[in-house]
Coordinates of C-alpha atoms in Angstrom, one line a residue:
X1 CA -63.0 8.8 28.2
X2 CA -62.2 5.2 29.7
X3 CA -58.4 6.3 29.8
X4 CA -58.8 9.4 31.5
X5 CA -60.6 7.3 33.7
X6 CA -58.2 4.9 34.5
X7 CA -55.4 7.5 34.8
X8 CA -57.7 9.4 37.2
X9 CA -58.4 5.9 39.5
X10 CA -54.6 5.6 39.5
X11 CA -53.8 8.9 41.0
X12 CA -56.2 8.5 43.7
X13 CA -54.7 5.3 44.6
X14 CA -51.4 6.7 44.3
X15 CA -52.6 9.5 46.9
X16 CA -54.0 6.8 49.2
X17 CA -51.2 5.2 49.3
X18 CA -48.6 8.0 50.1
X19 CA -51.2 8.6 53.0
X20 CA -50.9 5.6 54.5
X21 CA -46.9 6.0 54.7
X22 CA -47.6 9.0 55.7
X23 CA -49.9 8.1 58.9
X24 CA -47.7 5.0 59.7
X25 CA -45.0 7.1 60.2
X26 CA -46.7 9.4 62.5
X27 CA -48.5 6.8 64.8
X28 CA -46.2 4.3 65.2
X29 CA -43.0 5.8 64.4
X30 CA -42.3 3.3 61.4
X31 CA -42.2 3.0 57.6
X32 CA -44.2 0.4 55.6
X33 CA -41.0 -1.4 55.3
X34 CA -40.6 -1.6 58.7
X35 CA -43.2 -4.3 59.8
X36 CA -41.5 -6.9 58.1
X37 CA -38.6 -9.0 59.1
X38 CA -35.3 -7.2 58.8
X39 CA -34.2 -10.5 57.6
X40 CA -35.4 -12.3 54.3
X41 CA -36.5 -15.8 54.7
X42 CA -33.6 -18.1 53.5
X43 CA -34.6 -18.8 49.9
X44 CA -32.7 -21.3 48.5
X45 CA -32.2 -21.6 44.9
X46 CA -33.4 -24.2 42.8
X47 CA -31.4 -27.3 42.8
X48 CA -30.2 -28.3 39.4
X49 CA -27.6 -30.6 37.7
X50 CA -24.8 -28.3 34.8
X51 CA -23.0 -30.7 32.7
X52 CA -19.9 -30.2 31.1
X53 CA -20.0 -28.1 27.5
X54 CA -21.1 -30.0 24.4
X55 CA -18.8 -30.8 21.5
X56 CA -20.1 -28.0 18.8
X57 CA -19.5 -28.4 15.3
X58 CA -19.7 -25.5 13.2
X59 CA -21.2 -26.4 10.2
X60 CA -20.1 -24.2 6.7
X61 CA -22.2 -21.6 5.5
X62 CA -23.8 -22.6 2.0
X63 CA -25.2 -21.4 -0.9
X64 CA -27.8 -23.4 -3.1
X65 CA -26.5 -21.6 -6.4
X66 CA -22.7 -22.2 -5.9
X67 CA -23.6 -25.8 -5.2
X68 CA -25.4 -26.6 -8.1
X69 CA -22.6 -24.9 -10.7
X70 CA -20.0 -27.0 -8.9
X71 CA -22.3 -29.9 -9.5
X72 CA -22.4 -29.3 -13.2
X73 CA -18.8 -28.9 -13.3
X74 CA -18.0 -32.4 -11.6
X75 CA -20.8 -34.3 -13.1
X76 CA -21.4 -32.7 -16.9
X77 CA -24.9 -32.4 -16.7
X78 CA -27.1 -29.9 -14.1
X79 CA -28.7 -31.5 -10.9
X80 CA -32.5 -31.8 -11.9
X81 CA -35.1 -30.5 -9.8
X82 CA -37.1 -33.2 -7.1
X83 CA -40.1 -34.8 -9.5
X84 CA -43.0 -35.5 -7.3
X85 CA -45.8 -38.0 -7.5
X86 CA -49.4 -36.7 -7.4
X87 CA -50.5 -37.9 -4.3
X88 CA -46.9 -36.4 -2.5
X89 CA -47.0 -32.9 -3.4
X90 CA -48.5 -31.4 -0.7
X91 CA -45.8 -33.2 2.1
X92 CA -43.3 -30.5 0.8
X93 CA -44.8 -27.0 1.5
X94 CA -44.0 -24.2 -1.5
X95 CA -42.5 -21.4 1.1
X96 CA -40.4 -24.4 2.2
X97 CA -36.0 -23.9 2.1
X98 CA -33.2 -25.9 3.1
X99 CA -31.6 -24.4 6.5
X100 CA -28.4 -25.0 5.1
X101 CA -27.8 -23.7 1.5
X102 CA -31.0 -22.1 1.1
X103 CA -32.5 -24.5 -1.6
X104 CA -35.9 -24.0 -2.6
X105 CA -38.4 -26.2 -2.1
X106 CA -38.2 -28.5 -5.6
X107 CA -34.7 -29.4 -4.0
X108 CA -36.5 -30.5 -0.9
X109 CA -37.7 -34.2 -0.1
X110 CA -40.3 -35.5 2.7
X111 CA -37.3 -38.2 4.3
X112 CA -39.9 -39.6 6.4
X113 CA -43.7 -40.1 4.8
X114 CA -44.4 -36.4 4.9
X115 CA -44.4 -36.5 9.3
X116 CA -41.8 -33.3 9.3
X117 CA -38.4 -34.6 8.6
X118 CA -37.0 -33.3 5.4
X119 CA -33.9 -33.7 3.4
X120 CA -31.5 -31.2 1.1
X121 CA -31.2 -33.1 -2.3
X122 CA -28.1 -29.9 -2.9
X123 CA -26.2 -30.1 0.5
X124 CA -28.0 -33.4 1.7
X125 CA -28.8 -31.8 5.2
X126 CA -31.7 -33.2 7.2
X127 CA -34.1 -30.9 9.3
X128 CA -37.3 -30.9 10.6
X129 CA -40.3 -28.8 9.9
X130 CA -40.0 -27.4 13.6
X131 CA -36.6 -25.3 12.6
X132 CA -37.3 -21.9 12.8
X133 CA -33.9 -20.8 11.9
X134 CA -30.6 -21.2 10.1
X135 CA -28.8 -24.2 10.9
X136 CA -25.2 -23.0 11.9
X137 CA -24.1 -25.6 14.7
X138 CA -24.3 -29.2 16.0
X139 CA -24.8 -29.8 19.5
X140 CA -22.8 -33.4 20.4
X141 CA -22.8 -35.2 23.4
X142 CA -19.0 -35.0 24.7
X143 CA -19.6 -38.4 26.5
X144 CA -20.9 -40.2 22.9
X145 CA -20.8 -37.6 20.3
X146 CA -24.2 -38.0 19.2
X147 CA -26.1 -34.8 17.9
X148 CA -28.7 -33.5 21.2
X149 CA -32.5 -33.4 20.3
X150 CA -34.0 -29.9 21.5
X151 CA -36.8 -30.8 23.6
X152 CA -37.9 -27.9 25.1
X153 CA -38.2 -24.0 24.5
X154 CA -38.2 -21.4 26.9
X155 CA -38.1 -17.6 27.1
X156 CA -34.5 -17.3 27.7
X157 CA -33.0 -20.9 26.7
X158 CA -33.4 -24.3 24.7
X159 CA -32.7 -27.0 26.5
X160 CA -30.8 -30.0 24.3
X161 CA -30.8 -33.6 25.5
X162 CA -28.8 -36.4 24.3
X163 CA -31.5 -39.6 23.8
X164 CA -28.8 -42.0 23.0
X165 CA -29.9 -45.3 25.2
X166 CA -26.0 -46.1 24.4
X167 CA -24.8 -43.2 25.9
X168 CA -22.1 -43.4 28.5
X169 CA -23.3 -41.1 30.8
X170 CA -26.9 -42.2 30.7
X171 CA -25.9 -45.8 31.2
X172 CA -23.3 -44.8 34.1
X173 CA -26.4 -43.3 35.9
X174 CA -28.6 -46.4 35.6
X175 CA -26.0 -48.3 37.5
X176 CA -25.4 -46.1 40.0
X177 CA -29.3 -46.8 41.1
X178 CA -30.4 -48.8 44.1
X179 CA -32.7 -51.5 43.3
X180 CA -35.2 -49.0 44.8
X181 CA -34.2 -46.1 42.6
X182 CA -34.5 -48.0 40.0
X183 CA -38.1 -49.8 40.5
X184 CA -38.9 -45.9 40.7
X185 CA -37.2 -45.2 38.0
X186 CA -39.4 -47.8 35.8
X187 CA -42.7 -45.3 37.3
X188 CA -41.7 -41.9 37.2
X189 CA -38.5 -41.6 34.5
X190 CA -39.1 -37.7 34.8
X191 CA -38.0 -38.1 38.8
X192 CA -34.7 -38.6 37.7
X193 CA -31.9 -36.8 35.7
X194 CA -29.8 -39.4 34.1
X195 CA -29.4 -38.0 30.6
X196 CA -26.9 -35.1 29.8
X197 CA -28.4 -31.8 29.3
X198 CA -27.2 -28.5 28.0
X199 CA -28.8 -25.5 27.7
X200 CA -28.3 -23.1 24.9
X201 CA -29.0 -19.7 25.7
X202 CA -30.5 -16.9 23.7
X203 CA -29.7 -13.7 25.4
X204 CA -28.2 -11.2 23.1
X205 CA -25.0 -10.8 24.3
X206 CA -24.2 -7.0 23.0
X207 CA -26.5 -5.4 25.0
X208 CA -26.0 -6.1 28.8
X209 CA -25.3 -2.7 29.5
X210 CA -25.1 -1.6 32.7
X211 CA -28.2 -0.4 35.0
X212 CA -27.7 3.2 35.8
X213 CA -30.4 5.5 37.4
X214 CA -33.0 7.3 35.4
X215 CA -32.4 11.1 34.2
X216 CA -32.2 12.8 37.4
X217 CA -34.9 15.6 38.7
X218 CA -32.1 18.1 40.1
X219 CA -29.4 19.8 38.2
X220 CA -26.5 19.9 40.0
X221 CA -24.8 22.4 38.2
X222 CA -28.3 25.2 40.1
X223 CA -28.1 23.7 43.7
X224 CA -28.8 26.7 45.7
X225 CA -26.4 24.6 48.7
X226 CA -22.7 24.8 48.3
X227 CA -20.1 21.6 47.3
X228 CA -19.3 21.7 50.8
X229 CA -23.0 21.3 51.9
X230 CA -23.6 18.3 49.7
X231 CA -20.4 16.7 50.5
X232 CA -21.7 16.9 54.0
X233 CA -24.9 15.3 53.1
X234 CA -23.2 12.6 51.5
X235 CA -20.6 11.9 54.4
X236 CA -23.8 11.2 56.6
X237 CA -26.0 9.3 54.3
X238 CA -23.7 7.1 52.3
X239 CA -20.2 7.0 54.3
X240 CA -22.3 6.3 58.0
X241 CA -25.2 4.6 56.3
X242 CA -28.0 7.3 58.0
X243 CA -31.3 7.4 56.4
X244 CA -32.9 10.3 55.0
X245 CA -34.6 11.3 57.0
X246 CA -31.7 11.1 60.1
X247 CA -29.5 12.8 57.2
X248 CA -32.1 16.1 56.9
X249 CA -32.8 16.3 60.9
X250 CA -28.3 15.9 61.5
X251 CA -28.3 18.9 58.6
X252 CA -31.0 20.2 60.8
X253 CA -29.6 20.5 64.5
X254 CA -26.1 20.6 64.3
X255 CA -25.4 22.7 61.2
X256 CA -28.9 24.7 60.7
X257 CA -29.6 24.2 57.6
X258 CA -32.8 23.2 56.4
X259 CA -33.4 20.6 54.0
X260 CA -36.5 17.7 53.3
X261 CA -35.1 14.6 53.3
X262 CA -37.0 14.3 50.2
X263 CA -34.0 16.7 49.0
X264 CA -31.9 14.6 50.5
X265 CA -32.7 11.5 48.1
X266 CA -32.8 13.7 45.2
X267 CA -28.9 15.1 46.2
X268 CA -28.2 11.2 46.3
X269 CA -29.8 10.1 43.0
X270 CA -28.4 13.0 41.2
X271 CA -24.8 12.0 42.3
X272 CA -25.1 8.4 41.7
X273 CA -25.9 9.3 38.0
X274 CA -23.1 11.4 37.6
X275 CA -20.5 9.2 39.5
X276 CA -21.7 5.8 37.9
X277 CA -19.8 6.2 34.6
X278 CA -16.6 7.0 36.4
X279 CA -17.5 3.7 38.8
X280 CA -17.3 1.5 35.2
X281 CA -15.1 3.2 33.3
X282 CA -12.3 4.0 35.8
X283 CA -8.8 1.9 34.7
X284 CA -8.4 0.0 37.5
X285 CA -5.6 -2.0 38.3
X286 CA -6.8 -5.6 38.8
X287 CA -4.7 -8.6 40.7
X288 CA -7.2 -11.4 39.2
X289 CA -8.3 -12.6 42.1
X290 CA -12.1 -12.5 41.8
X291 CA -15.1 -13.4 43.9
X292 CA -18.9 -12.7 43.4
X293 CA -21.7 -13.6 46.1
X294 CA -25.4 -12.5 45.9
X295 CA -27.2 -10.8 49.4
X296 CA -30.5 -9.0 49.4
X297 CA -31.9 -6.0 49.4
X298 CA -35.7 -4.5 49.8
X299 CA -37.2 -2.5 46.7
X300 CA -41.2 -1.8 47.3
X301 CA -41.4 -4.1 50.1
X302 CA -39.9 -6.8 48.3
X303 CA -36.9 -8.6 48.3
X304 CA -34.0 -8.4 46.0
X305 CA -30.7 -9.3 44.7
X306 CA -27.7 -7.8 44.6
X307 CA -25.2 -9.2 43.0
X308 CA -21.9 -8.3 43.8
X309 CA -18.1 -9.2 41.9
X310 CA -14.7 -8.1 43.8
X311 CA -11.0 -8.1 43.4
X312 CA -9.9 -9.7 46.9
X313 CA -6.9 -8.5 46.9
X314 CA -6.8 -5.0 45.7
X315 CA -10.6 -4.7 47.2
X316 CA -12.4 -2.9 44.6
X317 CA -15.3 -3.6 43.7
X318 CA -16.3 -4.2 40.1
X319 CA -20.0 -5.3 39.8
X320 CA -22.6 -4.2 41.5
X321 CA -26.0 -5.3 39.9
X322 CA -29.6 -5.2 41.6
X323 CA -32.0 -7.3 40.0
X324 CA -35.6 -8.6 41.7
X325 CA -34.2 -12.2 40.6
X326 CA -31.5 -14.5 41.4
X327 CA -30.9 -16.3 38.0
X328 CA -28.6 -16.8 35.0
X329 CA -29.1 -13.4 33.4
X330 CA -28.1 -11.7 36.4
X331 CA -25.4 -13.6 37.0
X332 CA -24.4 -13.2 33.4
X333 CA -24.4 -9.6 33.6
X334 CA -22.4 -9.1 37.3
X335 CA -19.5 -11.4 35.4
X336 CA -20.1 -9.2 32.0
X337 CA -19.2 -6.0 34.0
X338 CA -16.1 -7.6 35.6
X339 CA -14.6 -8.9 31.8
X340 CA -15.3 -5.2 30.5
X341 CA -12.6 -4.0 33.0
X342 CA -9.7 -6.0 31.8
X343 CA -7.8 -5.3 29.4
X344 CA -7.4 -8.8 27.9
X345 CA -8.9 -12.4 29.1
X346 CA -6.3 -14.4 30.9
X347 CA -5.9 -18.2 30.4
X348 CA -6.5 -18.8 33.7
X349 CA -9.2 -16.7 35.0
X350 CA -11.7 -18.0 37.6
X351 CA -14.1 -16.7 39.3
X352 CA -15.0 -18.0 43.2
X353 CA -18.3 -18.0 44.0
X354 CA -21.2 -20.4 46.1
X355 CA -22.5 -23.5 44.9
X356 CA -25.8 -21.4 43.1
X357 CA -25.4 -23.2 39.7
X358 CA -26.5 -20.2 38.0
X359 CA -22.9 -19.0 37.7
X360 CA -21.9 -22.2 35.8
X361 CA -25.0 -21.6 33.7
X362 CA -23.2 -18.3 33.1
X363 CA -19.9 -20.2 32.3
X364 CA -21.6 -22.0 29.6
X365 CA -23.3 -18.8 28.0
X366 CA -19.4 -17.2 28.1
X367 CA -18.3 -20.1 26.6
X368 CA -20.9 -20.1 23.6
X369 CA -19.5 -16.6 23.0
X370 CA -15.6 -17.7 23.0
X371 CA -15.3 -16.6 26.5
X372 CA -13.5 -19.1 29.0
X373 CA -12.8 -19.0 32.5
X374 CA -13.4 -21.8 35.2
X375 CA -15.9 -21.5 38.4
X376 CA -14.4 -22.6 41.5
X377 CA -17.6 -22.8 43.9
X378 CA -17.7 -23.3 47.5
X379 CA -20.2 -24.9 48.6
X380 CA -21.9 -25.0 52.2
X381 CA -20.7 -24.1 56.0
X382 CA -17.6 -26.5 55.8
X383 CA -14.9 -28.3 53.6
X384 CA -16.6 -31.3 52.2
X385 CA -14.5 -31.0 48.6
X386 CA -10.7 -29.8 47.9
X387 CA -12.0 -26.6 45.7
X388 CA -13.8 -25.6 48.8
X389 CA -10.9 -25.9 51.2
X390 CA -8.6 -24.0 48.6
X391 CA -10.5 -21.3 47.7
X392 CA -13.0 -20.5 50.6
X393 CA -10.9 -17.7 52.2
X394 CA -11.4 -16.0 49.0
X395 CA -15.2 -16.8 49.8
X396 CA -14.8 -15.4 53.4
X397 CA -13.6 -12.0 51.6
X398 CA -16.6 -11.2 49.4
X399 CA -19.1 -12.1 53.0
X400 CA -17.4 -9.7 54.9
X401 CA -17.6 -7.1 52.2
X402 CA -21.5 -7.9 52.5
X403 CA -22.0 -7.6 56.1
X404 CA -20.4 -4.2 55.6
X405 CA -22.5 -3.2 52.5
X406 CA -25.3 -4.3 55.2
X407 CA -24.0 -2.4 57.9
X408 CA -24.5 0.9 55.7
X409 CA -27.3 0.0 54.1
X410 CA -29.7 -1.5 57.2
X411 CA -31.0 2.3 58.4
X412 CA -32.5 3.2 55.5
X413 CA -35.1 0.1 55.8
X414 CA -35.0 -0.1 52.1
X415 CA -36.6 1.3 49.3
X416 CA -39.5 2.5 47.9
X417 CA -38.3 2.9 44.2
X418 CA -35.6 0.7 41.7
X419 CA -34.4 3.9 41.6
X420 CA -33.0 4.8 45.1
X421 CA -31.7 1.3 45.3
X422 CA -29.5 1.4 42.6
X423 CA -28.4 5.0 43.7
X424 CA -27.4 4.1 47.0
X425 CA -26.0 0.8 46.0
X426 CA -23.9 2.9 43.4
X427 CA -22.8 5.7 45.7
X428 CA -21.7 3.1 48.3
X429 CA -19.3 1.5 45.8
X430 CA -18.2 5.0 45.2
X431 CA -17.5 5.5 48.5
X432 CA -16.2 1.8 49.1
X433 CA -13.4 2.3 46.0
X434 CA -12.7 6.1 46.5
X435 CA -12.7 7.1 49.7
X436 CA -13.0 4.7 52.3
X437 CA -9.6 3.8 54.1
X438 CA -9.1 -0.3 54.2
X439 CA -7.4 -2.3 57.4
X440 CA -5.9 -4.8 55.2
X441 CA -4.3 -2.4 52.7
X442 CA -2.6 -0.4 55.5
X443 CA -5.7 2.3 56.1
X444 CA -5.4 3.5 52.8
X445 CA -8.4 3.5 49.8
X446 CA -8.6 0.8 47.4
X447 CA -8.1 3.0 44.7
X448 CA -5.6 5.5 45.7
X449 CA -6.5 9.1 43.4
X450 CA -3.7 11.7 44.2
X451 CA -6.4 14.7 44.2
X452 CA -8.5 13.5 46.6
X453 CA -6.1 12.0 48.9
X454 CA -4.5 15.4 49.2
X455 CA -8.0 16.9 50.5
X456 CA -8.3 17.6 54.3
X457 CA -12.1 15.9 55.1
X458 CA -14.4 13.4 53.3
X459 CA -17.0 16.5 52.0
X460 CA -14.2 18.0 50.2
X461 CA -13.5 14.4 48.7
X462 CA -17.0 13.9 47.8
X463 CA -16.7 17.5 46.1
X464 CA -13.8 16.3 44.0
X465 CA -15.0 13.0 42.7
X466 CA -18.3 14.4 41.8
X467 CA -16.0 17.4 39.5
X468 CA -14.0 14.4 38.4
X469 CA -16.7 12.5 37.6
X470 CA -18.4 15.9 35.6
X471 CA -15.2 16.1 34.0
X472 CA -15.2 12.2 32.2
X473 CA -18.9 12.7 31.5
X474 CA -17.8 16.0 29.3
X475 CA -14.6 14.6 27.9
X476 CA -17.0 10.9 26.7
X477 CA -19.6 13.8 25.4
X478 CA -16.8 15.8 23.3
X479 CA -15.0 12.4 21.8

């Protein structure tokens, strides 16, 4: 009864609040979006210090068993099981193994008094009773080469610090304090970042696939419009950036044909389904010469991210993620979409982006993968640093590209579903790749496709993308 209940409440809410949209629009002429700022508020990201890559050492993969027969054979007698004394056999729980070789517990000793640091009498390996799993690596310091202490766990990350007092690095950053900083220093340690810090990520690295639109409610293959028709509709809303609802009254007055512009978003998210498998998949030709910025985009009244990755030369656009947060996952995943389209990792790739340090964050999760590139991040209005005066024109490149994104995407006032955000975000980039003419590559597209060029308007283009894009979705579904 109670869930029928609740399921009941939330369709009248649901109601309630498609009336209030509803009476906005008619008094005032406005959506809900509308009586908020066109502009977000500048949110600046959190400020945080990346240090350089730890020193890993791989440690061998063991096996208790193996050990103890190569024992025998090198010593002429078996290595005996750990004898306890009576009052120490509860410091070394039963269910207890070594990390390393997998050595049951009567191999294990309590190194330090029974307070959680224990040691492999097989392999000699020391752990503590807070491991949780198999010990594979080491985590050194690069500036002393002593082994990091994990200090903290969090949803997404560990974060390793180096507690050497004789560390390098620590001791560089003491001296570089002002009597001041220092006196601080002797108050509030945790004010101050003076140790080196790396943070090893957990995010499974197989499955950032990319976002796509959920199963669409019209089947394109039963419109009762023509190809022509929704070429039309898509010229309108996606090539000049007109809202729905401007899209259904154009359709409307100057070619008679009556549609909701509830249709009109259905058209577009059925589309953006089809098309975004050719969008990823297509074998594009890249120059290397890649750039990534974030800019913002309304879901449900709120604010979010879009993260974008482009080839600046041949301007094509090969990431184009929307995520209600700005922070290493996202980041991860706009770069993941842009390594998927090469066809081998250059030596000297790099990436130019803004001083957010969540993209070096993403460097380091790469890295942990085998995955190397460098970040060349340019930071602020002006050339304070060399790597800012070299590569901010590359910079300039992926802003303009947002101010036109922005250009086409300011009249629809955002969104009121995840949904309609990634489809229009999707079926610009179509658009951008496809079929819109550049300045800088001599008015022609940035992917040049001999059957659409060929056609005589953009709603016969349209027409043919969407076949070709039918065409790789049936040829993916019969391999």
């Amino acid at each position: 009864m109670l869930p029928q209940l609740l399921i009941k409440c939330l369709q009248i809410i649901k109601t309630q609040y498609q009336i209030i949209i509803y009476l906005l629009g008619v008094l005032f002429g406005k959506s809900l979006t509308d009586w908020d700022d066109e502009e977000p508020v500048n949110q600046s990201y959190q400020k945080l210090q990346v240090d350089e890559l730890p020193v890993i050492e791989t440690l061998p993969r063991l096996d208790y068993r193996h050990l103890l027969v190569e024992y025998e054979q090198q010593h002429g007698k078996p290595l005996k099981p750990i004898k306890r004394h009576a009052n120490t056999k509860t410091t070394v729980p039963d269910a207890l193994t070594c990390p390393q070789c997998q050595a049951p517990s009567n191999y294990v000793y309590a190194n330090n008094g029974g307070k959680g640091q224990y040691q492999c009498k097989v392999c000699r390996c020391r752990f503590n009773h807070r491991s949780r799993f198999a010990k594979q690596v080491i985590f050194r310091c690069p500036h002393c080469l002593k082994a990091l202490e994990k200090i903290k766990e969090r949803n997404d990350y560990y974060i390793h610090k180096c507690k050497n007092d004789d560390c390098s690095f620590y001791q560089a950053n003491l001296r570089q304090m002002t009597p001041q900083e220092k006196e601080q220093f002797q108050h509030a340690p945790y004010a101050f970042k003076v140790r080196y810090i790396f943070r090893e990520f957990l995010f499974d690295f197989q499955p950032l696939a990319p976002s796509s639109p959920i199963q669409s409610k019209v089947d394109l293959s039963r419109l009762s419009v023509s190809s022509h028709t929704l070429g039309l509709i898509l010229t309108y809303h996606v090539n000049y950036g007109l809202s729905a609802r401007k899209t259904a009254r154009i359709m409307k007055d100057i070619h008679g044909l009556s549609i909701s512009h509830q249709t009109v978003i259905n058209y577009a998210n059925s589309v953006a389904l089809i098309v975004k498998p050719f969008i990823d998949h297509f074998p594009y030709e890249l120059s290397g010469s890649f750039c990534g910025d974030e800019t913002y985009i309304r879901v449900k009244g709120c604010w979010h991210y879009l993260f974008f990755m482009f080839d600046a030369v041949k301007k094509v656009v090969l990431s184009y993620r929307v995520s209600p947060h700005r922070d290493t996952l996202s980041a991860i995943r706009a770069i993941d979409d842009v390594l998927k389209k090469l066809p081998s990792i250059p030596e000297d790739l790099s990436f130019v982006v803004d001083g957010n340090p969540i993209y070096l964050l993403a460097q380091h999760f790469f890295a942990q993968q085998g995955i190397s590139f460098d970040v060349r991040q340019v930071i602020g209005l002006t050339n304070e640093d060399p790597v800012s005066e070299e590569y901010r024109p590359l910079k300039q490149i992926i802003e303009r590209f947002n101010r036109t994104f922005k250009g086409n995407y300011r009249p629809t006032h955002g969104f009121g579903a995840e949904e309609g955000s990634v489809s229009f975000v999707t079926l610009f980039v179509a658009y951008f790749n496809f079929l819109r003419p550049h300045s800088a590559l001599e008015k022609r597209v940035p992917v040049v496709i001999p059957a659409l060029e060929s056609l005589p308007h953009m709603p016969a283009r349209w027409a043919r993308l969407i076949v070709m894009a039918q065409e790789m979705l049936t040829q993916q579904a019969a391999s």
